[in-house]
PDB file of C-alpha atoms in Angstrom:
ATOM      1  CA  MET T   1       3.321 -42.229-122.371  1.00  0.00           C
ATOM      2  CA  GLN T   2       2.446 -40.477-119.087  1.00  0.00           C
ATOM      3  CA  THR T   3      -1.119 -39.278-118.503  1.00  0.00           C
ATOM      4  CA  PRO T   4      -1.339 -35.680-117.184  1.00  0.00           C
ATOM      5  CA  GLN T   5      -2.389 -35.449-113.558  1.00  0.00           C
ATOM      6  CA  GLY T   6      -6.117 -34.865-113.220  1.00  0.00           C
ATOM      7  CA  LEU T   7      -6.828 -36.305-116.746  1.00  0.00           C
ATOM      8  CA  TRP T   8      -6.802 -40.027-115.752  1.00  0.00           C
ATOM      9  CA  PRO T   9     -10.028 -41.619-116.699  1.00  0.00           C
ATOM     10  CA  GLY T  10     -12.203 -42.679-113.742  1.00  0.00           C
ATOM     11  CA  PRO T  11     -13.103 -41.013-110.516  1.00  0.00           C
ATOM     12  CA  ASN T  12     -10.858 -38.173-109.151  1.00  0.00           C
ATOM     13  CA  PRO T  13      -9.757 -39.193-105.692  1.00  0.00           C
ATOM     14  CA  SER T  14      -9.701 -35.580-104.400  1.00  0.00           C
ATOM     15  CA  ALA T  15     -13.090 -34.876-105.841  1.00  0.00           C
ATOM     16  CA  ALA T  16     -14.516 -37.960-104.198  1.00  0.00           C
ATOM     17  CA  ALA T  17     -13.137 -37.071-100.854  1.00  0.00           C
ATOM     18  CA  SER T  18     -14.664 -33.561-101.096  1.00  0.00           C
ATOM     19  CA  GLN T  19     -17.947 -35.035-102.018  1.00  0.00           C
ATOM     20  CA  GLU T  20     -17.727 -37.410 -99.093  1.00  0.00           C
ATOM     21  CA  ARG T  21     -16.968 -34.458 -96.692  1.00  0.00           C
ATOM     22  CA  THR T  22     -19.960 -32.294 -98.069  1.00  0.00           C
ATOM     23  CA  ALA T  23     -22.526 -35.194 -98.354  1.00  0.00           C
ATOM     24  CA  PRO T  24     -25.452 -34.891 -96.029  1.00  0.00           C
ATOM     25  CA  PRO T  25     -25.729 -37.710 -93.380  1.00  0.00           C
ATOM     26  CA  ALA T  26     -27.830 -40.778 -94.178  1.00  0.00           C
ATOM     27  CA  ARG T  27     -31.467 -40.178 -93.333  1.00  0.00           C
ATOM     28  CA  PRO T  28     -32.589 -42.349 -90.359  1.00  0.00           C
ATOM     29  CA  GLU T  29     -35.441 -44.615 -90.933  1.00  0.00           C
ATOM     30  CA  TYR T  30     -37.493 -42.868 -88.325  1.00  0.00           C
ATOM     31  CA  VAL T  31     -37.206 -39.455 -90.079  1.00  0.00           C
ATOM     32  CA  ASP T  32     -40.040 -39.206 -92.564  1.00  0.00           C
ATOM     33  CA  PHE T  33     -39.915 -35.491 -93.019  1.00  0.00           C
ATOM     34  CA  ASP T  34     -37.872 -32.665 -94.399  1.00  0.00           C
ATOM     35  CA  VAL T  35     -37.069 -29.577 -92.436  1.00  0.00           C
ATOM     36  CA  GLU T  36     -38.100 -27.352 -95.316  1.00  0.00           C
ATOM     37  CA  ASP T  37     -41.683 -28.769 -94.982  1.00  0.00           C
ATOM     38  CA  PHE T  38     -42.182 -26.759 -91.859  1.00  0.00           C
ATOM     39  CA  PRO T  39     -42.685 -23.020 -91.294  1.00  0.00           C
ATOM     40  CA  GLY T  40     -39.450 -21.434 -90.427  1.00  0.00           C
ATOM     41  CA  GLY T  41     -37.453 -24.394 -91.981  1.00  0.00           C
ATOM     42  CA  LEU T  42     -34.235 -25.474 -90.115  1.00  0.00           C
ATOM     43  CA  ARG T  43     -34.268 -22.596 -87.612  1.00  0.00           C
ATOM     44  CA  GLY T  44     -37.929 -23.260 -86.617  1.00  0.00           C
ATOM     45  CA  CYS T  45     -37.252 -27.012 -86.093  1.00  0.00           C
ATOM     46  CA  LEU T  46     -34.155 -26.146 -84.044  1.00  0.00           C
ATOM     47  CA  GLU T  47     -36.223 -23.745 -81.886  1.00  0.00           C
ATOM     48  CA  ALA T  48     -38.887 -26.306 -81.325  1.00  0.00           C
ATOM     49  CA  ILE T  49     -36.511 -29.051 -80.078  1.00  0.00           C
ATOM     50  CA  LEU T  50     -34.511 -26.759 -77.824  1.00  0.00           C
ATOM     51  CA  MET T  51     -37.659 -25.313 -76.300  1.00  0.00           C
ATOM     52  CA  VAL T  52     -38.599 -28.819 -74.897  1.00  0.00           C
ATOM     53  CA  ALA T  53     -35.094 -30.079 -74.226  1.00  0.00           C
ATOM     54  CA  ASP T  54     -34.231 -30.115 -70.555  1.00  0.00           C
ATOM     55  CA  GLN T  55     -30.549 -30.648 -71.196  1.00  0.00           C
ATOM     56  CA  PRO T  56     -27.977 -28.839 -73.571  1.00  0.00           C
ATOM     57  CA  GLN T  57     -27.982 -30.358 -77.073  1.00  0.00           C
ATOM     58  CA  GLN T  58     -24.966 -30.950 -79.168  1.00  0.00           C
ATOM     59  CA  SER T  59     -25.035 -29.942 -82.863  1.00  0.00           C
ATOM     60  CA  ALA T  60     -24.142 -33.439 -84.019  1.00  0.00           C
ATOM     61  CA  ASP T  61     -27.132 -34.783 -82.194  1.00  0.00           C
ATOM     62  CA  LEU T  62     -29.545 -32.303 -83.597  1.00  0.00           C
ATOM     63  CA  ALA T  63     -28.075 -32.819 -87.089  1.00  0.00           C
ATOM     64  CA  ARG T  64     -28.592 -36.453 -86.785  1.00  0.00           C
ATOM     65  CA  VAL T  65     -32.242 -36.200 -85.609  1.00  0.00           C
ATOM     66  CA  LEU T  66     -33.139 -33.694 -88.392  1.00  0.00           C
ATOM     67  CA  ALA T  67     -31.122 -35.656 -91.083  1.00  0.00           C
ATOM     68  CA  VAL T  68     -29.156 -32.431 -92.106  1.00  0.00           C
ATOM     69  CA  ASP T  69     -25.581 -31.545 -92.254  1.00  0.00           C
ATOM     70  CA  GLU T  70     -23.922 -30.596 -88.932  1.00  0.00           C
ATOM     71  CA  ALA T  71     -22.428 -27.497 -90.518  1.00  0.00           C
ATOM     72  CA  GLN T  72     -25.907 -26.252 -91.385  1.00  0.00           C
ATOM     73  CA  VAL T  73     -26.984 -26.745 -87.801  1.00  0.00           C
ATOM     74  CA  ASP T  74     -24.100 -24.811 -86.502  1.00  0.00           C
ATOM     75  CA  VAL T  75     -24.793 -21.900 -88.880  1.00  0.00           C
ATOM     76  CA  ALA T  76     -28.466 -21.825 -88.093  1.00  0.00           C
ATOM     77  CA  LEU T  77     -27.812 -21.965 -84.306  1.00  0.00           C
ATOM     78  CA  ALA T  78     -25.299 -19.026 -84.538  1.00  0.00           C
ATOM     79  CA  ALA T  79     -27.914 -17.130 -86.651  1.00  0.00           C
ATOM     80  CA  LEU T  80     -30.537 -17.680 -83.972  1.00  0.00           C
ATOM     81  CA  GLN T  81     -28.082 -16.657 -81.192  1.00  0.00           C
ATOM     82  CA  ALA T  82     -27.186 -13.437 -83.038  1.00  0.00           C
ATOM     83  CA  ASP T  83     -31.045 -12.704 -83.551  1.00  0.00           C
ATOM     84  CA  TYR T  84     -31.813 -13.243 -79.920  1.00  0.00           C
ATOM     85  CA  ASP T  85     -28.865 -10.992 -78.845  1.00  0.00           C
ATOM     86  CA  GLY T  86     -30.379  -8.181 -80.934  1.00  0.00           C
ATOM     87  CA  ARG T  87     -27.698  -8.282 -83.651  1.00  0.00           C
ATOM     88  CA  GLY T  88     -30.099  -8.358 -86.545  1.00  0.00           C
ATOM     89  CA  ASN T  89     -31.351 -11.163 -88.793  1.00  0.00           C
ATOM     90  CA  MET T  90     -28.221 -13.011 -89.683  1.00  0.00           C
ATOM     91  CA  ALA T  91     -30.140 -15.137 -92.307  1.00  0.00           C
ATOM     92  CA  GLY T  92     -30.578 -11.987 -94.453  1.00  0.00           C
ATOM     93  CA  GLN T  93     -26.813 -11.427 -94.281  1.00  0.00           C
ATOM     94  CA  GLY T  94     -25.802 -14.644 -95.919  1.00  0.00           C
ATOM     95  CA  ILE T  95     -25.959 -16.951 -92.779  1.00  0.00           C
ATOM     96  CA  ALA T  96     -28.205 -19.871 -93.576  1.00  0.00           C
ATOM     97  CA  GLY T  97     -31.433 -20.049 -91.643  1.00  0.00           C
ATOM     98  CA  ARG T  98     -33.663 -22.387 -93.659  1.00  0.00           C
ATOM     99  CA  GLY T  99     -31.221 -25.146 -94.473  1.00  0.00           C
ATOM    100  CA  GLU T 100     -29.793 -23.676 -97.780  1.00  0.00           C
ATOM    101  CA  ALA T 101     -26.209 -24.531 -98.879  1.00  0.00           C
ATOM    102  CA  VAL T 102     -23.710 -23.403 -96.286  1.00  0.00           C
ATOM    103  CA  ASP T 103     -20.941 -21.056 -96.957  1.00  0.00           C
ATOM    104  CA  GLU T 104     -18.204 -22.478 -94.794  1.00  0.00           C
ATOM    105  CA  ALA T 105     -15.936 -19.444 -95.097  1.00  0.00           C
ATOM    106  CA  ALA T 106     -18.731 -17.200 -94.120  1.00  0.00           C
ATOM    107  CA  PHE T 107     -19.532 -19.387 -91.166  1.00  0.00           C
ATOM    108  CA  ALA T 108     -15.897 -19.534 -90.070  1.00  0.00           C
ATOM    109  CA  SER T 109     -15.743 -15.748 -90.271  1.00  0.00           C
ATOM    110  CA  HIS T 110     -18.903 -15.393 -88.339  1.00  0.00           C
ATOM    111  CA  VAL T 111     -17.738 -17.710 -85.463  1.00  0.00           C
ATOM    112  CA  GLU T 112     -14.449 -15.777 -85.198  1.00  0.00           C
ATOM    113  CA  SER T 113     -16.456 -12.543 -84.790  1.00  0.00           C
ATOM    114  CA  GLN T 114     -18.759 -13.848 -81.971  1.00  0.00           C
ATOM    115  CA  ASP T 115     -16.858 -12.334 -79.148  1.00  0.00           C
ATOM    116  CA  SER T 116     -16.360  -8.855 -80.850  1.00  0.00           C
ATOM    117  CA  ALA T 117     -20.139  -8.844 -81.910  1.00  0.00           C
ATOM    118  CA  LYS T 118     -21.097  -9.474 -78.425  1.00  0.00           C
ATOM    119  CA  SER T 119     -18.908  -6.639 -77.162  1.00  0.00           C
ATOM    120  CA  ALA T 120     -20.395  -4.314 -79.648  1.00  0.00           C
ATOM    121  CA  SER T 121     -23.785  -5.336 -78.718  1.00  0.00           C
ATOM    122  CA  SER T 122     -23.052  -4.361 -75.142  1.00  0.00           C
ATOM    123  CA  VAL T 123     -21.691  -1.055 -76.155  1.00  0.00           C
ATOM    124  CA  GLY T 124     -24.737  -0.515 -78.216  1.00  0.00           C
ATOM    125  CA  ARG T 125     -27.154  -1.207 -75.256  1.00  0.00           C
ATOM    126  CA  VAL T 126     -25.032   1.366 -73.096  1.00  0.00           C
ATOM    127  CA  ASN T 127     -25.308   3.986 -75.752  1.00  0.00           C
ATOM    128  CA  LEU T 128     -29.078   3.531 -75.883  1.00  0.00           C
ATOM    129  CA  ALA T 129     -29.338   3.744 -72.162  1.00  0.00           C
ATOM    130  CA  ASP T 130     -27.518   7.068 -72.173  1.00  0.00           C
ATOM    131  CA  ARG T 131     -30.181   8.324 -74.523  1.00  0.00           C
ATOM    132  CA  ALA T 132     -33.117   6.957 -72.527  1.00  0.00           C
ATOM    133  CA  ASP T 133     -33.888  10.518 -71.064  1.00  0.00           C
ATOM    134  CA  THR T 134     -34.305  12.043 -74.437  1.00  0.00           C
ATOM    135  CA  SER T 135     -36.114   9.181 -76.292  1.00  0.00           C
ATOM    136  CA  LYS T 136     -39.258   7.488 -75.136  1.00  0.00           C
ATOM    137  CA  SER T 137     -39.770   5.242 -78.237  1.00  0.00           C
ATOM    138  CA  ASP T 138     -39.425   1.484 -78.412  1.00  0.00           C
ATOM    139  CA  ASP T 139     -35.984   1.852 -79.798  1.00  0.00           C
ATOM    140  CA  SER T 140     -34.647   1.925 -76.221  1.00  0.00           C
ATOM    141  CA  CYS T 141     -35.176  -1.843 -76.269  1.00  0.00           C
ATOM    142  CA  SER T 142     -32.822  -2.312 -79.338  1.00  0.00           C
ATOM    143  CA  SER T 143     -29.204  -2.951 -79.610  1.00  0.00           C
ATOM    144  CA  ILE T 144     -26.710  -2.008 -82.408  1.00  0.00           C
ATOM    145  CA  ASP T 145     -24.100  -4.385 -83.687  1.00  0.00           C
ATOM    146  CA  GLY T 146     -20.732  -3.705 -85.150  1.00  0.00           C
ATOM    147  CA  ASN T 147     -22.335  -3.555 -88.704  1.00  0.00           C
ATOM    148  CA  GLY T 148     -24.933  -0.996 -87.742  1.00  0.00           C
ATOM    149  CA  SER T 149     -27.859  -3.475 -87.948  1.00  0.00           C
ATOM    150  CA  THR T 150     -30.554  -3.099 -85.156  1.00  0.00           C
ATOM    151  CA  GLY T 151     -32.688  -5.846 -83.457  1.00  0.00           C
ATOM    152  CA  VAL T 152     -34.572  -6.412 -80.274  1.00  0.00           C
ATOM    153  CA  LEU T 153     -32.812  -7.743 -77.222  1.00  0.00           C
ATOM    154  CA  ARG T 154     -34.655 -10.765 -75.909  1.00  0.00           C
ATOM    155  CA  GLY T 155     -35.125 -11.639 -72.270  1.00  0.00           C
ATOM    156  CA  PHE T 156     -33.702 -15.070 -73.038  1.00  0.00           C
ATOM    157  CA  GLU T 157     -30.680 -16.270 -74.975  1.00  0.00           C
ATOM    158  CA  LEU T 158     -29.354 -19.263 -76.895  1.00  0.00           C
ATOM    159  CA  ARG T 159     -26.519 -20.301 -74.747  1.00  0.00           C
ATOM    160  CA  HIS T 160     -23.602 -22.282 -75.994  1.00  0.00           C
ATOM    161  CA  THR T 161     -21.596 -24.111 -73.389  1.00  0.00           C
ATOM    162  CA  VAL T 162     -19.220 -27.060 -73.215  1.00  0.00           C
ATOM    163  CA  ARG T 163     -22.284 -29.256 -72.944  1.00  0.00           C
ATOM    164  CA  GLY T 164     -24.050 -27.951 -76.047  1.00  0.00           C
ATOM    165  CA  TRP T 165     -26.772 -25.457 -76.907  1.00  0.00           C
ATOM    166  CA  GLN T 166     -29.707 -24.509 -74.596  1.00  0.00           C
ATOM    167  CA  PHE T 167     -32.314 -21.814 -74.019  1.00  0.00           C
ATOM    168  CA  ALA T 168     -31.760 -19.822 -70.889  1.00  0.00           C
ATOM    169  CA  ASN T 169     -32.855 -16.550 -69.399  1.00  0.00           C
ATOM    170  CA  ARG T 170     -30.469 -13.809 -69.826  1.00  0.00           C
ATOM    171  CA  ALA T 171     -28.379 -12.837 -66.809  1.00  0.00           C
ATOM    172  CA  ASP T 172     -29.625  -9.229 -66.901  1.00  0.00           C
ATOM    173  CA  TYR T 173     -32.989 -10.381 -65.817  1.00  0.00           C
ATOM    174  CA  GLU T 174     -31.844 -12.458 -62.831  1.00  0.00           C
ATOM    175  CA  PRO T 175     -33.642 -10.259 -60.395  1.00  0.00           C
ATOM    176  CA  VAL T 176     -37.038 -10.621 -62.224  1.00  0.00           C
ATOM    177  CA  VAL T 177     -36.727 -14.427 -62.598  1.00  0.00           C
ATOM    178  CA  ALA T 178     -35.528 -14.921 -59.053  1.00  0.00           C
ATOM    179  CA  ALA T 179     -38.528 -12.920 -57.718  1.00  0.00           C
ATOM    180  CA  PHE T 180     -40.872 -15.090 -59.679  1.00  0.00           C
ATOM    181  CA  VAL T 181     -39.204 -18.521 -58.964  1.00  0.00           C
ATOM    182  CA  THR T 182     -38.423 -18.120 -55.307  1.00  0.00           C
ATOM    183  CA  ASP T 183     -41.242 -15.891 -54.287  1.00  0.00           C
ATOM    184  CA  GLY T 184     -39.080 -14.439 -51.458  1.00  0.00           C
ATOM    185  CA  GLN T 185     -37.531 -17.732 -50.617  1.00  0.00           C
ATOM    186  CA  THR T 186     -33.704 -18.169 -51.127  1.00  0.00           C
ATOM    187  CA  ALA T 187     -31.806 -21.500 -51.805  1.00  0.00           C
ATOM    188  CA  ARG T 188     -28.352 -20.050 -52.034  1.00  0.00           C
ATOM    189  CA  LEU T 189     -25.183 -22.049 -51.242  1.00  0.00           C
ATOM    190  CA  SER T 190     -23.868 -21.651 -47.741  1.00  0.00           C
ATOM    191  CA  GLN T 191     -20.554 -20.029 -46.976  1.00  0.00           C
ATOM    192  CA  ALA T 192     -19.131 -23.478 -46.077  1.00  0.00           C
ATOM    193  CA  ALA T 193     -20.465 -24.951 -49.472  1.00  0.00           C
ATOM    194  CA  LEU T 194     -18.881 -22.110 -51.356  1.00  0.00           C
ATOM    195  CA  GLU T 195     -15.498 -22.717 -49.660  1.00  0.00           C
ATOM    196  CA  ALA T 196     -15.541 -26.415 -50.383  1.00  0.00           C
ATOM    197  CA  LEU T 197     -16.694 -25.767 -54.023  1.00  0.00           C
ATOM    198  CA  ALA T 198     -13.852 -23.169 -54.526  1.00  0.00           C
ATOM    199  CA  ILE T 199     -11.263 -25.651 -53.171  1.00  0.00           C
ATOM    200  CA  ILE T 200     -12.526 -28.493 -55.440  1.00  0.00           C
ATOM    201  CA  ALA T 201     -12.613 -26.150 -58.502  1.00  0.00           C
ATOM    202  CA  TYR T 202      -9.026 -25.027 -58.111  1.00  0.00           C
ATOM    203  CA  ARG T 203      -7.330 -28.117 -56.620  1.00  0.00           C
ATOM    204  CA  GLN T 204      -9.289 -30.865 -58.458  1.00  0.00           C
ATOM    205  CA  PRO T 205      -9.056 -33.786 -58.411  1.00  0.00           C
ATOM    206  CA  VAL T 206      -9.009 -33.686 -54.645  1.00  0.00           C
ATOM    207  CA  THR T 207     -10.295 -36.043 -51.849  1.00  0.00           C
ATOM    208  CA  ARG T 208     -12.672 -35.269 -49.042  1.00  0.00           C
ATOM    209  CA  ALA T 209      -9.923 -35.541 -46.527  1.00  0.00           C
ATOM    210  CA  GLN T 210      -7.877 -32.862 -48.466  1.00  0.00           C
ATOM    211  CA  VAL T 211     -10.879 -30.585 -48.554  1.00  0.00           C
ATOM    212  CA  ALA T 212     -11.357 -30.923 -44.826  1.00  0.00           C
ATOM    213  CA  ALA T 213      -7.593 -30.403 -44.139  1.00  0.00           C
ATOM    214  CA  ILE T 214      -7.656 -27.075 -46.222  1.00  0.00           C
ATOM    215  CA  ARG T 215     -10.809 -25.803 -44.497  1.00  0.00           C
ATOM    216  CA  GLY T 216      -9.834 -27.112 -41.002  1.00  0.00           C
ATOM    217  CA  VAL T 217     -13.301 -28.695 -40.394  1.00  0.00           C
ATOM    218  CA  ASN T 218     -15.065 -31.841 -41.463  1.00  0.00           C
ATOM    219  CA  SER T 219     -16.731 -31.120 -44.875  1.00  0.00           C
ATOM    220  CA  ASP T 220     -18.637 -34.373 -45.589  1.00  0.00           C
ATOM    221  CA  GLY T 221     -21.941 -32.565 -45.201  1.00  0.00           C
ATOM    222  CA  VAL T 222     -21.295 -29.715 -47.576  1.00  0.00           C
ATOM    223  CA  ILE T 223     -19.676 -32.067 -50.166  1.00  0.00           C
ATOM    224  CA  ARG T 224     -22.752 -34.225 -50.089  1.00  0.00           C
ATOM    225  CA  SER T 225     -24.935 -31.065 -50.734  1.00  0.00           C
ATOM    226  CA  LEU T 226     -22.691 -30.184 -53.689  1.00  0.00           C
ATOM    227  CA  VAL T 227     -23.079 -33.709 -55.105  1.00  0.00           C
ATOM    228  CA  VAL T 228     -26.828 -33.591 -54.663  1.00  0.00           C
ATOM    229  CA  ARG T 229     -26.915 -30.355 -56.626  1.00  0.00           C
ATOM    230  CA  GLY T 230     -24.869 -31.789 -59.358  1.00  0.00           C
ATOM    231  CA  LEU T 231     -22.074 -29.253 -59.061  1.00  0.00           C
ATOM    232  CA  ILE T 232     -19.341 -31.789 -58.230  1.00  0.00           C
ATOM    233  CA  ARG T 233     -18.764 -35.582 -59.090  1.00  0.00           C
ATOM    234  CA  GLU T 234     -16.602 -38.369 -58.181  1.00  0.00           C
ATOM    235  CA  GLU T 235     -13.681 -38.825 -60.750  1.00  0.00           C
ATOM    236  CA  GLY T 236     -11.524 -41.825 -60.147  1.00  0.00           C
ATOM    237  CA  ILE T 237      -9.773 -43.087 -57.045  1.00  0.00           C
ATOM    238  CA  ASP T 238      -6.702 -41.790 -55.196  1.00  0.00           C
ATOM    239  CA  PRO T 239      -3.965 -44.470 -55.675  1.00  0.00           C
ATOM    240  CA  GLU T 240      -2.460 -43.849 -52.174  1.00  0.00           C
ATOM    241  CA  SER T 241      -5.514 -43.481 -49.974  1.00  0.00           C
ATOM    242  CA  ARG T 242      -8.003 -45.416 -52.178  1.00  0.00           C
ATOM    243  CA  ALA T 243     -10.420 -42.389 -51.484  1.00  0.00           C
ATOM    244  CA  ALA T 244     -12.703 -41.069 -54.042  1.00  0.00           C
ATOM    245  CA  LEU T 245     -11.413 -38.042 -55.980  1.00  0.00           C
ATOM    246  CA  LEU T 246     -13.764 -35.088 -56.393  1.00  0.00           C
ATOM    247  CA  ALA T 247     -13.996 -32.818 -59.470  1.00  0.00           C
ATOM    248  CA  THR T 248     -16.428 -30.196 -60.773  1.00  0.00           C
ATOM    249  CA  SER T 249     -19.152 -31.220 -63.156  1.00  0.00           C
ATOM    250  CA  GLY T 250     -20.317 -29.828 -66.590  1.00  0.00           C
ATOM    251  CA  LEU T 251     -23.204 -28.250 -64.711  1.00  0.00           C
ATOM    252  CA  PHE T 252     -20.701 -26.145 -62.645  1.00  0.00           C
ATOM    253  CA  LEU T 253     -19.172 -24.781 -65.788  1.00  0.00           C
ATOM    254  CA  GLU T 254     -22.599 -23.981 -67.167  1.00  0.00           C
ATOM    255  CA  HIS T 255     -23.699 -22.039 -64.043  1.00  0.00           C
ATOM    256  CA  MET T 256     -20.384 -20.160 -64.091  1.00  0.00           C
ATOM    257  CA  GLY T 257     -20.673 -19.382 -67.703  1.00  0.00           C
ATOM    258  CA  LEU T 258     -17.377 -21.035 -68.572  1.00  0.00           C
ATOM    259  CA  ASP T 259     -16.381 -23.347 -71.432  1.00  0.00           C
ATOM    260  CA  SER T 260     -13.457 -24.992 -69.457  1.00  0.00           C
ATOM    261  CA  LEU T 261     -11.603 -24.739 -66.259  1.00  0.00           C
ATOM    262  CA  ASP T 262      -8.958 -22.735 -67.866  1.00  0.00           C
ATOM    263  CA  GLN T 263     -11.316 -19.756 -67.876  1.00  0.00           C
ATOM    264  CA  LEU T 264     -11.414 -19.762 -63.984  1.00  0.00           C
ATOM    265  CA  PRO T 265     -10.180 -16.445 -62.586  1.00  0.00           C
ATOM    266  CA  SER T 266      -6.737 -16.348 -61.258  1.00  0.00           C
ATOM    267  CA  LEU T 267      -6.419 -16.477 -57.416  1.00  0.00           C
ATOM    268  CA  ALA T 268      -3.361 -14.163 -57.549  1.00  0.00           C
ATOM    269  CA  PRO T 269      -5.216 -10.842 -57.197  1.00  0.00           C
ATOM    270  CA  PHE T 270      -6.899 -12.110 -54.128  1.00  0.00           C
ATOM    271  CA  MET T 271      -3.756 -13.337 -52.251  1.00  0.00           C
ATOM    272  CA  PRO T 272      -2.131 -11.250 -49.637  1.00  0.00           C
ATOM    273  CA  PRO T 273       1.521 -10.012 -50.406  1.00  0.00           C
ATOM    274  CA  ILE T 274       4.266 -12.482 -49.890  1.00  0.00           C
ATOM    275  CA  ASP T 275       5.811 -10.429 -47.017  1.00  0.00           C
ATOM    276  CA  GLU T 276       2.418 -10.424 -45.199  1.00  0.00           C
ATOM    277  CA  MET T 277       2.198 -14.196 -45.773  1.00  0.00           C
ATOM    278  CA  GLU T 278       5.531 -14.692 -44.371  1.00  0.00           C
ATOM    279  CA  LYS T 279       4.830 -12.416 -41.328  1.00  0.00           C
ATOM    280  CA  THR T 280       1.742 -14.292 -40.569  1.00  0.00           C
ATOM    281  CA  GLU T 281       3.639 -17.587 -40.862  1.00  0.00           C
ATOM    282  CA  VAL T 282       6.315 -16.374 -38.361  1.00  0.00           C
ATOM    283  CA  GLU T 283       3.749 -15.160 -35.998  1.00  0.00           C
ATOM    284  CA  LYS T 284       1.857 -18.396 -36.061  1.00  0.00           C
ATOM    285  CA  ARG T 285       5.051 -20.406 -35.420  1.00  0.00           C
ATOM    286  CA  GLU T 286       5.809 -18.067 -32.492  1.00  0.00           C
ATOM    287  CA  MET T 287       2.402 -18.563 -30.998  1.00  0.00           C
ATOM    288  CA  GLU T 288       2.720 -22.274 -31.262  1.00  0.00           C
ATOM    289  CA  GLU T 289       6.147 -22.265 -29.588  1.00  0.00           C
ATOM    290  CA  SER T 290       4.795 -19.963 -26.764  1.00  0.00           C
ATOM    291  CA  ALA T 291       1.904 -22.308 -26.356  1.00  0.00           C
ATOM    292  CA  THR T 292       4.304 -25.316 -26.101  1.00  0.00           C
ATOM    293  CA  VAL T 293       6.478 -23.569 -23.559  1.00  0.00           C
ATOM    294  CA  ARG T 294       3.357 -22.582 -21.548  1.00  0.00           C
ATOM    295  CA  ASP T 295       2.079 -26.138 -21.540  1.00  0.00           C
ATOM    296  CA  GLU T 296       5.483 -27.423 -20.451  1.00  0.00           C
ATOM    297  CA  ALA T 297       5.703 -24.928 -17.632  1.00  0.00           C
ATOM    298  CA  GLU T 298       2.219 -25.784 -16.294  1.00  0.00           C
ATOM    299  CA  GLU T 299       2.916 -29.446 -16.501  1.00  0.00           C
ATOM    300  CA  HIS T 300       6.220 -29.010 -14.572  1.00  0.00           C
ATOM    301  CA  GLU T 301       4.402 -26.905 -11.939  1.00  0.00           C
ATOM    302  CA  GLY T 302       1.767 -29.556 -11.489  1.00  0.00           C
ATOM    303  CA  SER T 303       4.341 -32.246 -10.919  1.00  0.00           C
ATOM    304  CA  MET T 304       6.015 -30.035  -8.298  1.00  0.00           C
ATOM    305  CA  ARG T 305       2.934 -29.647  -6.410  1.00  0.00           C
ATOM    306  CA  ILE T 306       2.227 -33.368  -6.384  1.00  0.00           C
ATOM    307  CA  GLU T 307       5.709 -33.931  -4.909  1.00  0.00           C
TER     308      GLU T 307
END
């Protein structure tokens, strides 16, 4: 007699697998607290950690330290990000903020709508700016998301990059922060450093000699300054020349606001038309031939005088 599937006595394998996926991580021995014991719950704990962290933090590491499920951390961080962006209190819209059970479907929908929500937030801020002349209330500091909820746009943001989550000042306030930090002094990259950085970004991995060949000058000094700033790093050895290969770092992506190198802007719009490039190449070749002929003529004239 066959037993119907699902009625076999004992543990159900599919149910056990589901419980294993949703079970919270084992609590580390050094964690003697519960996030719900603190004001603000999980969101407050995440804010406290990120406020003192000097490097971006991954969700998995935060979940391990707080002994909660990683999905809860992801949802709480997304809710904080939305709150700082002026898109309302996401916790009140079903997005977990204090460590309650996570609705994975809601979270997936929320993540997919991040780009569209940010775009809607920008449109809302532009519309409010247009009404600044007719309204002097504090509402001019608010933004409106795609669902019509309002919130205050903060001067900082919870930025998510390839390296993790980190608090950062909002790009809109760059002149204000620059005036405070530099106090009139500038520490920008030189033109030579920008050229070398662009070559490495688009041609990586590349050697120092290849960078110098493209620029036409020795680039050891500017490459050394880029390494010191943490924008580039050595990544392997060239099999032919045995020279160190250079590549951009995660800090470069963070400063550029990119998640990966695939998001680098295309160089095609900045390139001259093909006919102009061919014309330039022909003119260069003609100049080189003329210089060669002139040098040979001068050399021949000099030998005639000696005779």
